[in-house]
PDB file of C-alpha atoms in Angstrom:
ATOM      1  CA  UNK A 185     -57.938 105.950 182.919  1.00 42.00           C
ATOM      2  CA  UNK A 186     -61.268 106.536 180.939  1.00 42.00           C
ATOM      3  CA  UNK A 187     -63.522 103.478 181.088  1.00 43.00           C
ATOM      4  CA  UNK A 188     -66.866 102.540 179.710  1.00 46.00           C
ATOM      5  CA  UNK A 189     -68.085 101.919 182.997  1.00 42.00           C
ATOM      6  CA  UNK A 190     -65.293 101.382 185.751  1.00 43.00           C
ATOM      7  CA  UNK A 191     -65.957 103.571 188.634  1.00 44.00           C
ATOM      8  CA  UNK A 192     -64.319 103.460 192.084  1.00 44.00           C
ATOM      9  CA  UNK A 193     -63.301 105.885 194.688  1.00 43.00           C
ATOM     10  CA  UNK A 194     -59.329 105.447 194.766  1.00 48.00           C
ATOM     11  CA  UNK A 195     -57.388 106.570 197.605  1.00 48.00           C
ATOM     12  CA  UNK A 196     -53.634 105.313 197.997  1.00 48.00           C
ATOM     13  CA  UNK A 197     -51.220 106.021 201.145  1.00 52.00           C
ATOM     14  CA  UNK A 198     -48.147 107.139 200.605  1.00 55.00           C
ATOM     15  CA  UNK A 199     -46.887 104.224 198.811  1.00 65.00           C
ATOM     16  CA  UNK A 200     -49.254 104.869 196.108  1.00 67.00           C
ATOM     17  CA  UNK A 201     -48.805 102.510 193.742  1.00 70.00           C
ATOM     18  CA  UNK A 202     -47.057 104.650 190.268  1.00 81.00           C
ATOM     19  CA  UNK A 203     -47.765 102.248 187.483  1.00 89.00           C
ATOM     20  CA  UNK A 204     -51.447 101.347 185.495  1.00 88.00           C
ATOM     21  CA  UNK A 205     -50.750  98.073 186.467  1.00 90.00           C
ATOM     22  CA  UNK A 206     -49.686  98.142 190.170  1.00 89.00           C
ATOM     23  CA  UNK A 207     -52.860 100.629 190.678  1.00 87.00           C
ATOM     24  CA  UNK A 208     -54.882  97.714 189.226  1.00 89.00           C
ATOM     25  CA  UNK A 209     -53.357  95.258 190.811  1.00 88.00           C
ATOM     26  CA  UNK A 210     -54.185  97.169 194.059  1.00 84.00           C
ATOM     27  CA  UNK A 211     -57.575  97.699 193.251  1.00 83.00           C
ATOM     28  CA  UNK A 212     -58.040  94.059 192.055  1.00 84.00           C
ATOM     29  CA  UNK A 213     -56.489  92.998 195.454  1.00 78.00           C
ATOM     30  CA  UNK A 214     -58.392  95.051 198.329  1.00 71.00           C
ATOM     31  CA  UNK A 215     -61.345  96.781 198.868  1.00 64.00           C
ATOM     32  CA  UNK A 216     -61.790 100.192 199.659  1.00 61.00           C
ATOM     33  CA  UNK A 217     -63.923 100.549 202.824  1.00 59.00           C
ATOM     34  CA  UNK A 218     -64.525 104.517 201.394  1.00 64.00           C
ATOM     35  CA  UNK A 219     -66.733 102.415 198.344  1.00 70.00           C
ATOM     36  CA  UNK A 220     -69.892 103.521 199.938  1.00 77.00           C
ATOM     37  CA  UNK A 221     -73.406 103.367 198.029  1.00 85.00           C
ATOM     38  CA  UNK A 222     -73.316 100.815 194.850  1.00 88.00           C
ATOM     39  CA  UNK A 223     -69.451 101.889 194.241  1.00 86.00           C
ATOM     40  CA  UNK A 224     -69.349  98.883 196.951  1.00 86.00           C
ATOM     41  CA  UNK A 225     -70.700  96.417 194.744  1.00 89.00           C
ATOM     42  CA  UNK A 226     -67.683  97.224 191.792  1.00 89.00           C
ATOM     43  CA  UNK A 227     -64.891  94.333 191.878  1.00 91.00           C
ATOM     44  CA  UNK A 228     -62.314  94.084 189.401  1.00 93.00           C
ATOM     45  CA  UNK A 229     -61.859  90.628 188.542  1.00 94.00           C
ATOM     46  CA  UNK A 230     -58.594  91.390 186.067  1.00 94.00           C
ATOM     47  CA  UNK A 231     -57.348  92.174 182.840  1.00 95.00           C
ATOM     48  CA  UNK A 232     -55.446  92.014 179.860  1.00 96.00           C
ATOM     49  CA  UNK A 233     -53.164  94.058 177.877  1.00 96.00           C
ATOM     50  CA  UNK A 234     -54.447  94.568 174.296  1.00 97.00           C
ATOM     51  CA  UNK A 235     -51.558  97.175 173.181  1.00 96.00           C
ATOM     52  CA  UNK A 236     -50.754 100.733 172.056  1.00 97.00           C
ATOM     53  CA  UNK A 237     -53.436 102.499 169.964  1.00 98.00           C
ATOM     54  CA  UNK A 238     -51.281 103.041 167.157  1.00 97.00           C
ATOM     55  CA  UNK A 239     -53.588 104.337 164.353  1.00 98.00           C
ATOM     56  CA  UNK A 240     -56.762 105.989 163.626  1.00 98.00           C
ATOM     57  CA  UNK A 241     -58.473 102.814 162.657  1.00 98.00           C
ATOM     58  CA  UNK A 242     -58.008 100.978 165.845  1.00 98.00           C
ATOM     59  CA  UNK A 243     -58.939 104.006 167.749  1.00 98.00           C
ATOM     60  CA  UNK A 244     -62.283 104.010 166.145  1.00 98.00           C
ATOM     61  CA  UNK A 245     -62.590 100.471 166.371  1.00 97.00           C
ATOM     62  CA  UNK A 246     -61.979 101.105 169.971  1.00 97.00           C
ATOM     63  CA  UNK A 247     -64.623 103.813 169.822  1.00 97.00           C
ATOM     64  CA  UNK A 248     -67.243 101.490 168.352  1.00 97.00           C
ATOM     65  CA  UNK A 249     -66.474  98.791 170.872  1.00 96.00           C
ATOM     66  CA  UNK A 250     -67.262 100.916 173.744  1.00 96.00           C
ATOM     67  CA  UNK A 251     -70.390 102.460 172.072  1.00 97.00           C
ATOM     68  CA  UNK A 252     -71.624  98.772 170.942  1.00 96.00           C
ATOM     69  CA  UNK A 253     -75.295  98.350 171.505  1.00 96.00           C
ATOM     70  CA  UNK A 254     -73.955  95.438 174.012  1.00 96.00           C
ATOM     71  CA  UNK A 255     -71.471  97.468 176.091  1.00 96.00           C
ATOM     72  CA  UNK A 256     -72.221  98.397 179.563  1.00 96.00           C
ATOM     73  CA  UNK A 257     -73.082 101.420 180.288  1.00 94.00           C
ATOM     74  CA  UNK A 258     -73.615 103.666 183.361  1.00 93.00           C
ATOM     75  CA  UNK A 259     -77.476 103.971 184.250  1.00 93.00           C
ATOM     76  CA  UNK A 260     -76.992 107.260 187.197  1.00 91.00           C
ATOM     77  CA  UNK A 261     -79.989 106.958 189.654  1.00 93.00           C
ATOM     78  CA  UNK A 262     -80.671 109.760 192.614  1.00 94.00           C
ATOM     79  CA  UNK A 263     -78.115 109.361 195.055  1.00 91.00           C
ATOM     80  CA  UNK A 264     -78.653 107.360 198.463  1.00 90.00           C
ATOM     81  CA  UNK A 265     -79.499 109.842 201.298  1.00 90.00           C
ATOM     82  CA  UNK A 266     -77.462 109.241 204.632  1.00 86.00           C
ATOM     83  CA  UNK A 267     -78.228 110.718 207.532  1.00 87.00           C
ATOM     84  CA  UNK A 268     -76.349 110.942 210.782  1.00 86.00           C
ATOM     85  CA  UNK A 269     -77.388 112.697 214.029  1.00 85.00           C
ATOM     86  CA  UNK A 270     -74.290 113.671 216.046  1.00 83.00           C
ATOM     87  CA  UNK A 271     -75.819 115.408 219.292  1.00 82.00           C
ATOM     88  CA  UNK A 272     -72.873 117.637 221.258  1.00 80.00           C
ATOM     89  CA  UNK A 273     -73.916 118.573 224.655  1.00 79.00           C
ATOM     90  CA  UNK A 274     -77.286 120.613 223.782  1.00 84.00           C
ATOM     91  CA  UNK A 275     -76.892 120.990 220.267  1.00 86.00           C
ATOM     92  CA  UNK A 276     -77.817 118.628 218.028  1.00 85.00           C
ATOM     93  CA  UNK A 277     -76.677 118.311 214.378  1.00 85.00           C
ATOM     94  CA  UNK A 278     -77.592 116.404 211.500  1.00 86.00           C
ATOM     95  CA  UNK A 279     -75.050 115.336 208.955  1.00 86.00           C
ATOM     96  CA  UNK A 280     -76.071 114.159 205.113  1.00 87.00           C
ATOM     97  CA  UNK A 281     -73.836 112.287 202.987  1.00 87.00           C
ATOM     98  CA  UNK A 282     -74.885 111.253 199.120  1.00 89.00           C
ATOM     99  CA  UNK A 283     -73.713 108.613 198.103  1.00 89.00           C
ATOM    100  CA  UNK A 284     -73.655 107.050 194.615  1.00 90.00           C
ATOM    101  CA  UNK A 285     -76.635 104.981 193.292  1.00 92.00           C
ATOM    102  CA  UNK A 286     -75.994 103.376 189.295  1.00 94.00           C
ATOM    103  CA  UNK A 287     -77.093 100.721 187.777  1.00 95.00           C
ATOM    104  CA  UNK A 288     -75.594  98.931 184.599  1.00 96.00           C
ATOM    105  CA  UNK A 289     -77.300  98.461 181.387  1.00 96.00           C
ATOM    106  CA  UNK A 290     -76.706  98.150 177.719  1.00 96.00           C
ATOM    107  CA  UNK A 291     -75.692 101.171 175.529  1.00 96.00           C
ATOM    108  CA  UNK A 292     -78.869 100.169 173.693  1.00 96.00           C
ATOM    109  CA  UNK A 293     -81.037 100.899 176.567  1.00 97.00           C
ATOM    110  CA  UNK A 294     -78.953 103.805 177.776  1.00 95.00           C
ATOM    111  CA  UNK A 295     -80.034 104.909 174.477  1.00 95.00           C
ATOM    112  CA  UNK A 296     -83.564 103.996 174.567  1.00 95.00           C
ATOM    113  CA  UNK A 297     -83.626 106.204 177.402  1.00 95.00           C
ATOM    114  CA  UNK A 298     -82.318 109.205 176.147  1.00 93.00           C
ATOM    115  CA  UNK A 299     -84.891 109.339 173.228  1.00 93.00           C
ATOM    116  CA  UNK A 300     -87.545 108.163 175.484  1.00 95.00           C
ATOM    117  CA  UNK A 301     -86.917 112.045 177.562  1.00 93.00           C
ATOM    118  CA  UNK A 302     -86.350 113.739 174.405  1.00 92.00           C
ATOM    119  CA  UNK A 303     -82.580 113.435 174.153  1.00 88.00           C
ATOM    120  CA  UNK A 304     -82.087 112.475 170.329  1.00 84.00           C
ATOM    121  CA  UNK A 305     -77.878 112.906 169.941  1.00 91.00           C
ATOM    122  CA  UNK A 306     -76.350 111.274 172.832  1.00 92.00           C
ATOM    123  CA  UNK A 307     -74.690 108.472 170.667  1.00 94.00           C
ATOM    124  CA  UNK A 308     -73.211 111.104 168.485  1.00 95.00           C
ATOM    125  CA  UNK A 309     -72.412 113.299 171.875  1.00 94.00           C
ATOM    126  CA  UNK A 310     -70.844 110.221 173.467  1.00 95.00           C
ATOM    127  CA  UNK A 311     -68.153 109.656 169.855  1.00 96.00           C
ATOM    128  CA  UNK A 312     -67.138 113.160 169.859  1.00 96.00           C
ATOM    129  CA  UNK A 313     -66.335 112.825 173.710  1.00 96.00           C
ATOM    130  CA  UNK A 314     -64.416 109.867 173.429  1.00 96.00           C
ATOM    131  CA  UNK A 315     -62.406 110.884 170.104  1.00 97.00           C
ATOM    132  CA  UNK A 316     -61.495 113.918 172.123  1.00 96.00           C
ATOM    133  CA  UNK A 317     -60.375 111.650 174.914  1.00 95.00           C
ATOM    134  CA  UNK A 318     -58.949 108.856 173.505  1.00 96.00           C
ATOM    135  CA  UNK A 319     -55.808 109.894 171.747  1.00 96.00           C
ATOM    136  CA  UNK A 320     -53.192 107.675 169.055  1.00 97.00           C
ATOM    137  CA  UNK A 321     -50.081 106.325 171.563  1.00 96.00           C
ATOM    138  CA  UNK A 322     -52.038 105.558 174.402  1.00 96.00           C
ATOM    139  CA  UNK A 323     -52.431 102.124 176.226  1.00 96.00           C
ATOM    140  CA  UNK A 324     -55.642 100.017 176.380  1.00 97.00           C
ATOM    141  CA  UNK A 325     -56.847  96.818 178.407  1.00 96.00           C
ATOM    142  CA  UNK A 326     -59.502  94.611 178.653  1.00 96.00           C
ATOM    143  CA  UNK A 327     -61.303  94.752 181.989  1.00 95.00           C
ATOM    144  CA  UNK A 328     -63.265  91.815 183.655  1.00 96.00           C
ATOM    145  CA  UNK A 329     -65.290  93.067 186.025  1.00 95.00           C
ATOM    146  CA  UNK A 330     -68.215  92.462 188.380  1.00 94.00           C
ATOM    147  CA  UNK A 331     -71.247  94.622 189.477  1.00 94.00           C
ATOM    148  CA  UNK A 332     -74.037  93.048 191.656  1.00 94.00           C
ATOM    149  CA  UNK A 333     -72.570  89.486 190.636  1.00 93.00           C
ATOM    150  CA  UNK A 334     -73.251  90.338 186.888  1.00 96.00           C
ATOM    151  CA  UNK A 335     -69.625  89.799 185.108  1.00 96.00           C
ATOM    152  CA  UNK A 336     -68.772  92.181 182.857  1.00 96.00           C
ATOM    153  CA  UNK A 337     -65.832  92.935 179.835  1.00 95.00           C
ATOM    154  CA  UNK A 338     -65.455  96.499 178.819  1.00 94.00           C
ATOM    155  CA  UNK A 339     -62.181  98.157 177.463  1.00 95.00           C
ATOM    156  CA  UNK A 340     -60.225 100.629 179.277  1.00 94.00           C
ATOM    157  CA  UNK A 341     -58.109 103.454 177.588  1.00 95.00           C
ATOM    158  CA  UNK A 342     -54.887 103.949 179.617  1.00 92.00           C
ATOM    159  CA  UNK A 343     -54.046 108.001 179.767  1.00 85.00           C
ATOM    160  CA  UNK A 344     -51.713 108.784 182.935  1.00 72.00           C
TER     161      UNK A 344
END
């Protein structure tokens, strides 16, 4: 699934779930104790079915929607350091796991941010990737979602 700004570590057992919906449905229904770093602080509160993208004009309304000046977007930060000391007899090792650290903003200050460091085509960058990724036939949603206890709405292209 592509997203605007949905990210979580997914693992399933053997009875992974095969459907969109019953992988939602699990991730709207547990939490995954491998969510380490702000990933823990992602809950998907549910969604809605908004239909098939069935022509070029919904696709780039689609496009615009998730490029709004509004929509969230994905702010990445340096990663959170964690270190571990595991001693074994004499030896003594130390283990360091990165873990993700985000926050969410607006596309406008995603942008903002860009041109502050000198990064003048990211909105255009950003269409191209998403008209390469988003193609006519497939499925989209409406996500509610929380981060921090901010509630969020962002749409979600189905692709699997």
């Amino acid at each position: 699934m592509i997203s605007g700004v949905l990210y979580t570590n997914v693992c399933f057992s053997q009875n992974t779930p095969t459907t969109w919906q019953d992988r939602l449905e699990a991730l709207k229904n547990s939490f995954n104790e491998e969510n380490r770093g702000d990933v823990s602080f992602l809950k998907l509160l549910g969604y809605t079915y908004k239909g098939i993208i069935g022509s070029q004009t919904v696709k780039s309304d689609i496009i615009d929607s998730l490029l709004s000046y509004n929509a969230p977007a994905i702010l990445h930060l340096p990663p959170i350091v964690m270190r571990d000391t595991v001693s074994r007899g004499d030896s003594c090792v130390i283990r360091e796991r990165m873990l993700p650290k985000f926050e969410i903003i607006s596309i406008r200050k995603r942008l903002e941010i860009a041109e502050s460091i000198g990064e003048k085509s990211l909105l255009t960058s950003l269409r191209q990737q998403l008209d390469n990724l988003i193609h006519l036939d497939y499925e989209y949603l409406e996500l509610e979602w929380s981060y921090k206890n901010k509630h969020f709405k962002s749409l979600c292209i189905v692709c699997i």
